[in-house]
mmCIF file of C-alpha atoms in Angstrom:
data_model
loop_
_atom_site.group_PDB
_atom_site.id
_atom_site.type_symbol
_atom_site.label_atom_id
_atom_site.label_comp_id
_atom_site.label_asym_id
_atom_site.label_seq_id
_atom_site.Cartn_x
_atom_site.Cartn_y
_atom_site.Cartn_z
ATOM 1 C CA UNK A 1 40.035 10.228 -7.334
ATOM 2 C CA UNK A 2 40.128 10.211 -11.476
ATOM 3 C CA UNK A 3 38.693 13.432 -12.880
ATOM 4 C CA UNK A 4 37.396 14.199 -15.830
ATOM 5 C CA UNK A 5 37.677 17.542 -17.535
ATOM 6 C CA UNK A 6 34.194 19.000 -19.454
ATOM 7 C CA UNK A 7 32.376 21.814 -21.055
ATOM 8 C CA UNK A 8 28.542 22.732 -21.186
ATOM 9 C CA UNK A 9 27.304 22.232 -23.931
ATOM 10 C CA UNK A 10 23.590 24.350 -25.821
ATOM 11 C CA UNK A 11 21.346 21.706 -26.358
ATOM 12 C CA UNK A 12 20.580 22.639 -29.807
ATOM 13 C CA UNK A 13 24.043 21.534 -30.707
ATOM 14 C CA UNK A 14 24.212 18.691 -33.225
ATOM 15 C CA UNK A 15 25.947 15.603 -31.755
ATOM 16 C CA UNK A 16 27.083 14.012 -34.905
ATOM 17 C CA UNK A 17 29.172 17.721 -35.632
ATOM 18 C CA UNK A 18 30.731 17.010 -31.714
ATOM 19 C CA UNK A 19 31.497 13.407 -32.634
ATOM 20 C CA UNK A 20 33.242 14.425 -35.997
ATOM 21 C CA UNK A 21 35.112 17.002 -34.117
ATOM 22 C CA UNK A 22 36.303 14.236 -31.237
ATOM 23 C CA UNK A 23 33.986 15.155 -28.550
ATOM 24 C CA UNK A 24 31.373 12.952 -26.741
ATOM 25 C CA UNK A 25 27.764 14.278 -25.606
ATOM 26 C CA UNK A 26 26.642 14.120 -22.193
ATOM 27 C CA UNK A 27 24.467 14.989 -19.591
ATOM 28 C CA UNK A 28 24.700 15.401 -15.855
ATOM 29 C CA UNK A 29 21.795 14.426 -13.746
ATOM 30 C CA UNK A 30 20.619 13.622 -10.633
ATOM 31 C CA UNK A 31 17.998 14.159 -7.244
ATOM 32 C CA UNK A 32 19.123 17.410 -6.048
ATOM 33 C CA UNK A 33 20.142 19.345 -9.107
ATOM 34 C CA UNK A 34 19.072 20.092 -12.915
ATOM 35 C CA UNK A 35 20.233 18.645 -15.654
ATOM 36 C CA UNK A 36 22.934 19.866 -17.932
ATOM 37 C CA UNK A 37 24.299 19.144 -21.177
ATOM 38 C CA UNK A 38 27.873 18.696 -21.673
ATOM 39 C CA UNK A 39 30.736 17.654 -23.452
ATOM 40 C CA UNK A 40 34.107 16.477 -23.221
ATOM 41 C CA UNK A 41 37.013 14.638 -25.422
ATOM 42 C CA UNK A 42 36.924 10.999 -26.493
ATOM 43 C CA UNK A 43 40.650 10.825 -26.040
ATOM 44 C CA UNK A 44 39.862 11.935 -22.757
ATOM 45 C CA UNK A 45 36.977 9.572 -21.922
ATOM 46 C CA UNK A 46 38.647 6.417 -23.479
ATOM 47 C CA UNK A 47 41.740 6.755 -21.321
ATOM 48 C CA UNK A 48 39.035 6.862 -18.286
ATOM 49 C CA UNK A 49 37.515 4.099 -19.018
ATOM 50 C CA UNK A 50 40.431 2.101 -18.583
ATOM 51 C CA UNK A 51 40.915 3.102 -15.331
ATOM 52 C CA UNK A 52 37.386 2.733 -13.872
ATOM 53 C CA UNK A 53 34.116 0.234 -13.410
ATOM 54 C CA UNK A 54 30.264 1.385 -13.242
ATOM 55 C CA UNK A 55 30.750 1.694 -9.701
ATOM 56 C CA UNK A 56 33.970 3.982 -9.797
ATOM 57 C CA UNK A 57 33.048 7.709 -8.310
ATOM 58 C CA UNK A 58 35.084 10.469 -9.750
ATOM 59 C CA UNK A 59 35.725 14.122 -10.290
ATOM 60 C CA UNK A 60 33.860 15.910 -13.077
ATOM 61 C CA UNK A 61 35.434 19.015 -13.392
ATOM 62 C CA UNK A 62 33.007 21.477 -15.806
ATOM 63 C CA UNK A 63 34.411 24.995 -16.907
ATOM 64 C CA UNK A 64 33.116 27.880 -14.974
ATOM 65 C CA UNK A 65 31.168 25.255 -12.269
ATOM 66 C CA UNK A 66 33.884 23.514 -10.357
ATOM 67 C CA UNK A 67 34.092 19.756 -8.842
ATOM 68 C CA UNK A 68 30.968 17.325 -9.006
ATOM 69 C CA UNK A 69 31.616 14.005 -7.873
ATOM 70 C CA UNK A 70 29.518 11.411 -10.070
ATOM 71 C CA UNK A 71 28.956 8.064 -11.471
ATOM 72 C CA UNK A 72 29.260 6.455 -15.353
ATOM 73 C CA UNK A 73 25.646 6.210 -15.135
ATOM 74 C CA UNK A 74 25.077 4.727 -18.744
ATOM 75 C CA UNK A 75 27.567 4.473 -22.292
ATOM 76 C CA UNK A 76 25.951 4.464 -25.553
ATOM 77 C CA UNK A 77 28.073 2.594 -28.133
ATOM 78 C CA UNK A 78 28.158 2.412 -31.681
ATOM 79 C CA UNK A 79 26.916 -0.829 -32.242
ATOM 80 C CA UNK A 80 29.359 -1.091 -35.850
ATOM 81 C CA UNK A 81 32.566 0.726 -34.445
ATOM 82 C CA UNK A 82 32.066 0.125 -31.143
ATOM 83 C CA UNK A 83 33.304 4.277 -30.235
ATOM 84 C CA UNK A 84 31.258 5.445 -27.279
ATOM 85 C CA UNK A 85 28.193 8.256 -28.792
ATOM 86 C CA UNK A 86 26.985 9.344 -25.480
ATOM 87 C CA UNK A 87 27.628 9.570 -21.748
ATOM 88 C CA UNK A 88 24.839 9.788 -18.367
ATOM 89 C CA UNK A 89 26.408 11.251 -15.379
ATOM 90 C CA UNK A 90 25.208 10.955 -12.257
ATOM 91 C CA UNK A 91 25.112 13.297 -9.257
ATOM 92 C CA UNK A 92 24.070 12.394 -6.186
ATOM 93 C CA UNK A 93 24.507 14.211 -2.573
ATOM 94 C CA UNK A 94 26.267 11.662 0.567
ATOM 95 C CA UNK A 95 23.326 10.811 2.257
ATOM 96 C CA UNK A 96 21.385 10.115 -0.756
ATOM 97 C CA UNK A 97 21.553 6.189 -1.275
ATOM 98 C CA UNK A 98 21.895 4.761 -4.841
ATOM 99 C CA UNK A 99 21.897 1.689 -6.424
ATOM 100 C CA UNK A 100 25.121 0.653 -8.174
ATOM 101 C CA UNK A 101 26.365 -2.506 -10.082
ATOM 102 C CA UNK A 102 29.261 -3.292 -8.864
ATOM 103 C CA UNK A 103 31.761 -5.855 -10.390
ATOM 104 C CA UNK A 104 33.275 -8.994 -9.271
ATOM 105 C CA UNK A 105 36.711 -10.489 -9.533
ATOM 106 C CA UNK A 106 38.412 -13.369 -8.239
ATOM 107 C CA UNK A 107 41.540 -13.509 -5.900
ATOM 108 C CA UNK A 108 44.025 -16.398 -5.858
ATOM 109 C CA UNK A 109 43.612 -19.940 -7.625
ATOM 110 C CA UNK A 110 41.416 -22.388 -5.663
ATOM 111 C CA UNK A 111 42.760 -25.007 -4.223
ATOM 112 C CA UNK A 112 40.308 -27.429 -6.184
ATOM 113 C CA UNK A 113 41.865 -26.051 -9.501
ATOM 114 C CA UNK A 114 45.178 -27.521 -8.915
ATOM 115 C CA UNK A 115 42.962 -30.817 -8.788
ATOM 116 C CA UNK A 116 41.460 -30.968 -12.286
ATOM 117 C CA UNK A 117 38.572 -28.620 -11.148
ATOM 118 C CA UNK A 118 36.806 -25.568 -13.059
ATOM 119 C CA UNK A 119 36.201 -22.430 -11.501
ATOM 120 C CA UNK A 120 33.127 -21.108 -13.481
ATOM 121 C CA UNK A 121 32.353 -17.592 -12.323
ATOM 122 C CA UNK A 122 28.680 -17.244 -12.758
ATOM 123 C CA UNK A 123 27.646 -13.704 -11.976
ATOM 124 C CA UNK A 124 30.131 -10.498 -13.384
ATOM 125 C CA UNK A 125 28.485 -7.675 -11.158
ATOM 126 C CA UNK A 126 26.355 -7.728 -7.819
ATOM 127 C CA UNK A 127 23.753 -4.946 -7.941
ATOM 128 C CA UNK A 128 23.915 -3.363 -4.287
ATOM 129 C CA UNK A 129 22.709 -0.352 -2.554
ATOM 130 C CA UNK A 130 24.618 2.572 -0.443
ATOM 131 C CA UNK A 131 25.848 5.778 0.201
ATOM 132 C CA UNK A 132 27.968 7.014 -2.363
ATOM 133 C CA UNK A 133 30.921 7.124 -0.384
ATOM 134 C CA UNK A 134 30.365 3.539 0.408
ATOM 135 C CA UNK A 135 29.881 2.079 -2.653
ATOM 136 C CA UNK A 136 32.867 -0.298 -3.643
ATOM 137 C CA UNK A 137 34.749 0.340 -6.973
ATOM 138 C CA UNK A 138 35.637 -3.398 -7.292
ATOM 139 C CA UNK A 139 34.466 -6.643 -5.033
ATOM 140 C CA UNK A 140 37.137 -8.740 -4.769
ATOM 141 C CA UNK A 141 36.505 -12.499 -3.790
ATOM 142 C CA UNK A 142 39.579 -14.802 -2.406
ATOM 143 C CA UNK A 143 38.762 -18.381 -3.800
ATOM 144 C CA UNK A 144 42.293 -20.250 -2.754
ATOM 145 C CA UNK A 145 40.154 -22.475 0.104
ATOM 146 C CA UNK A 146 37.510 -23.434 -2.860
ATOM 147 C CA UNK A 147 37.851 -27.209 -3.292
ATOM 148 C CA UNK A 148 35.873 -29.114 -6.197
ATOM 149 C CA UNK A 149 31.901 -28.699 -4.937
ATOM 150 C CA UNK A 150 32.253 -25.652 -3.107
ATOM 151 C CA UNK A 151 30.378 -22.670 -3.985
ATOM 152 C CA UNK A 152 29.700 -18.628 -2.907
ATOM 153 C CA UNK A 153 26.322 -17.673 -2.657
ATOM 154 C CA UNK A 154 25.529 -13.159 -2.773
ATOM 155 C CA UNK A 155 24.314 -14.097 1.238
ATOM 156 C CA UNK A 156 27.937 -15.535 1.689
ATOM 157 C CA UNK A 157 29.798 -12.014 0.962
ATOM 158 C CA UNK A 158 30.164 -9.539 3.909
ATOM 159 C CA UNK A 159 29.774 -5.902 2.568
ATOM 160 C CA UNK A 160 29.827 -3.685 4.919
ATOM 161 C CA UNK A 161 26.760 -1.650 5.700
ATOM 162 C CA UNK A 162 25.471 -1.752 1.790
ATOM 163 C CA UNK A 163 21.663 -3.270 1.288
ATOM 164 C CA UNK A 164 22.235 -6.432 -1.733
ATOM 165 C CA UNK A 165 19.651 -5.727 -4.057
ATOM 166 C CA UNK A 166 20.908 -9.112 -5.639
ATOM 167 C CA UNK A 167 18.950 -12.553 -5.021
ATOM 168 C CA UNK A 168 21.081 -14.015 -1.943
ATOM 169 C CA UNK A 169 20.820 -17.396 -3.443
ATOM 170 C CA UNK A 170 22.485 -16.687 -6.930
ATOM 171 C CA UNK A 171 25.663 -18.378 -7.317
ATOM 172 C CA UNK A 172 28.461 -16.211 -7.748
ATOM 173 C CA UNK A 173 30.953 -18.881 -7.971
ATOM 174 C CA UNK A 174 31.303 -22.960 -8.325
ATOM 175 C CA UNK A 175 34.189 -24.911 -8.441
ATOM 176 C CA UNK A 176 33.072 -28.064 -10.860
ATOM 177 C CA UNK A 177 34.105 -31.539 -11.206
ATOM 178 C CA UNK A 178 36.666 -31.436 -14.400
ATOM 179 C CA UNK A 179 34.921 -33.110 -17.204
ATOM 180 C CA UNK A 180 35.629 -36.262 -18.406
ATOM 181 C CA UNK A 181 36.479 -36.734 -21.840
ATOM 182 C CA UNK A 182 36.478 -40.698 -24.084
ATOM 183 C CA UNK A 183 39.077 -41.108 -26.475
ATOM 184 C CA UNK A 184 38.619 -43.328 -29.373
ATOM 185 C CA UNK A 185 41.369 -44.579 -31.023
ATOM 186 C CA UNK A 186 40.554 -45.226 -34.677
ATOM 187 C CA UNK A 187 43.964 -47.355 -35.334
ATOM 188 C CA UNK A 188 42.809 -50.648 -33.185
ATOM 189 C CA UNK A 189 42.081 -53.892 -34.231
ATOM 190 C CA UNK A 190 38.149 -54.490 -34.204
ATOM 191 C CA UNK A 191 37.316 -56.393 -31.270
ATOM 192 C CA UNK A 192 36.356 -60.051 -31.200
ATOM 193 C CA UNK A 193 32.740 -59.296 -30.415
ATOM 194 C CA UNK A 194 32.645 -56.843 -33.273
ATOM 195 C CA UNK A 195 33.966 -59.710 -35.833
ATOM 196 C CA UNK A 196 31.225 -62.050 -34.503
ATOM 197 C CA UNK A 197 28.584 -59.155 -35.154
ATOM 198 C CA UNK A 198 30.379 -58.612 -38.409
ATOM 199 C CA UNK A 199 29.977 -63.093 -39.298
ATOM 200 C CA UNK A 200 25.952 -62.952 -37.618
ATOM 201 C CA UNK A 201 24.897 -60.149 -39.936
ATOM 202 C CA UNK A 202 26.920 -62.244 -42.975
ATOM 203 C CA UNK A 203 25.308 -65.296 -42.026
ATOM 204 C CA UNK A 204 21.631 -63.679 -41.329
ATOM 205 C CA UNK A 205 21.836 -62.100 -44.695
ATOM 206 C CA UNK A 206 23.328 -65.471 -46.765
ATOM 207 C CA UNK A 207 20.278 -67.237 -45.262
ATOM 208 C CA UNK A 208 17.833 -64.516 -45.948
ATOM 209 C CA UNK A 209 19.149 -64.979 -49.498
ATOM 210 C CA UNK A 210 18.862 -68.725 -49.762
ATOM 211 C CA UNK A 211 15.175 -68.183 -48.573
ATOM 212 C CA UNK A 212 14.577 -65.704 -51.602
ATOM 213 C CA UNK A 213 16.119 -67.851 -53.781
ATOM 214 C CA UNK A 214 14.137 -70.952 -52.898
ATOM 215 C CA UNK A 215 11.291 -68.337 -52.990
ATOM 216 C CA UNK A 216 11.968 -68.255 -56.586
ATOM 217 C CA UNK A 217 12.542 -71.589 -57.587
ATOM 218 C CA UNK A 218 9.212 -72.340 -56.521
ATOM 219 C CA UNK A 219 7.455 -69.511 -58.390
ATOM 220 C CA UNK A 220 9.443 -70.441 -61.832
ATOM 221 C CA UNK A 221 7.793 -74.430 -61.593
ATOM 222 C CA UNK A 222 4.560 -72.582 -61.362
ATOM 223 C CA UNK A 223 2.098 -70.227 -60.168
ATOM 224 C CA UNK A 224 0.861 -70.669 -56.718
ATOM 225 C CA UNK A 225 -3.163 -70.138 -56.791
ATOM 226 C CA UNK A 226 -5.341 -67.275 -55.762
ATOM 227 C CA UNK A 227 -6.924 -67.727 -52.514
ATOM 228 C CA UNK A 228 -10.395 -69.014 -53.332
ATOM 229 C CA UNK A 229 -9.252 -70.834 -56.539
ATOM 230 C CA UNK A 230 -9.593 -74.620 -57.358
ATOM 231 C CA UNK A 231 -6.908 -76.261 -59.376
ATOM 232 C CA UNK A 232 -9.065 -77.524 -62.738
ATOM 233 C CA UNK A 233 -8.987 -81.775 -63.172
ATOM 234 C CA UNK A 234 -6.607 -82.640 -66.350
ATOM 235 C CA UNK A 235 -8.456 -83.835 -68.696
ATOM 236 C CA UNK A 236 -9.638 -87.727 -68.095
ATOM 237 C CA UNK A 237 -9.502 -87.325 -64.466
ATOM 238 C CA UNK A 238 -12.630 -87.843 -62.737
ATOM 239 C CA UNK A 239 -14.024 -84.226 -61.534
#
């Protein structure tokens, strides 16, 4: 099991002096015991994390107290650098059931991929509930039967004696049609139908323009009348 190494820690200590002197803040928590401050090296912490998920259990070793198996209950980050500011650990006795997220990764490459198909993995972490000891660092599915339309529903996995807190219909996984993509090729020859649209619209406007024209023509010999108005007789023309 990965341990990790810590010191208590008085509560009146200032966090941003720990930080500056490369120690992380934390407290240990959980149903059958108090909770205590602590603290423990980033260097430490960071080369843990590499190692472990949410789900992982390990050995807390603190000074003076001994072993105390827990969980990486929560991680504050930075939300600029990114460095982890402060750590919940959680305690919690064997027969005490918790609720864990626990993560998902795939095994194999689906047969359906080798076709043009997409795995797209739709849920990172099923949310489950256990003993301690039961709880699973890692869920590992096998997809190499997946063909294109297949998919895994959370009521398809088999874990064990653990209660799935997670909808049993969510969709862990699909494997997806590949997409279809149109290629234009800018370097061809218009087509024949696009020359005839090309001559209509040519022709439609030369005849809109004759009708302007003529339009014109008429307007330059003379006035056309008002509505309502009577052309008046030249003069020795009967009225």
């Amino acid at each position: 099991m990965v341990q990790l190494k810590a010191k208590p820690r008085e509560e009146d200590t200032n966090p941003k002096a720990l930080r500056r002197e490369g120690l992380i803040p934390a407290v240990l928590y959980g149903p059958d015991r108090e909770t205590v401050s602590l603290q423990f090296k980033k260097k430490d912490f960071q080369e843990l994390t590499s190692e472990i998920t949410r789900s992982t259990r390990l050995d807390l070793i603190v000074e003076d107290e001994g072993k105390h198996e827990v969980f990486l209950k929560d991680v504050q980050y930075d939300y600029l650098t990114d460095q982890p500011l402060h750590v919940d650990l959680y305690e919690a006795p064997d027969d005490h059931l918790v609720e864990m997220e626990v993560p998902i990764v795939t095994v194999g490459e689906a047969e359906g991929v080798s076709s043009g198909g997409i795995l797209d993995q739709l849920m990172e972490t099923i949310k489950v509930e256990g003993r301690p000891e039961d709880i699973p660092k890692i869920i590992r599915l096998n997809v190499e039967d997946l063909v294109i339309g297949d998919s895994i529903h959370v009521s398809d996995l088999d874990l064990g004696d653990l209660n799935v807190i997670s909808r049993p219909d969510s969709t862990v996984i699909s494997l997806l049609s590949p997409r279809k993509e149109i290629e234009i090729d800018l370097t061809e020859e218009p087509t024949i139908g696009a020359e005839l649209g090309e001559e209509l619209e040519e022709g439609e406007l030369e005849e809109g323009e004759e009708e302007e024209l003529e339009e014109g023509e008429e307007l330059e010999e003379g006035e056309e009348l008002e509505e309502g108005e009577e052309e008046e007789p030249e003069e020795g023309e009967e009225g």
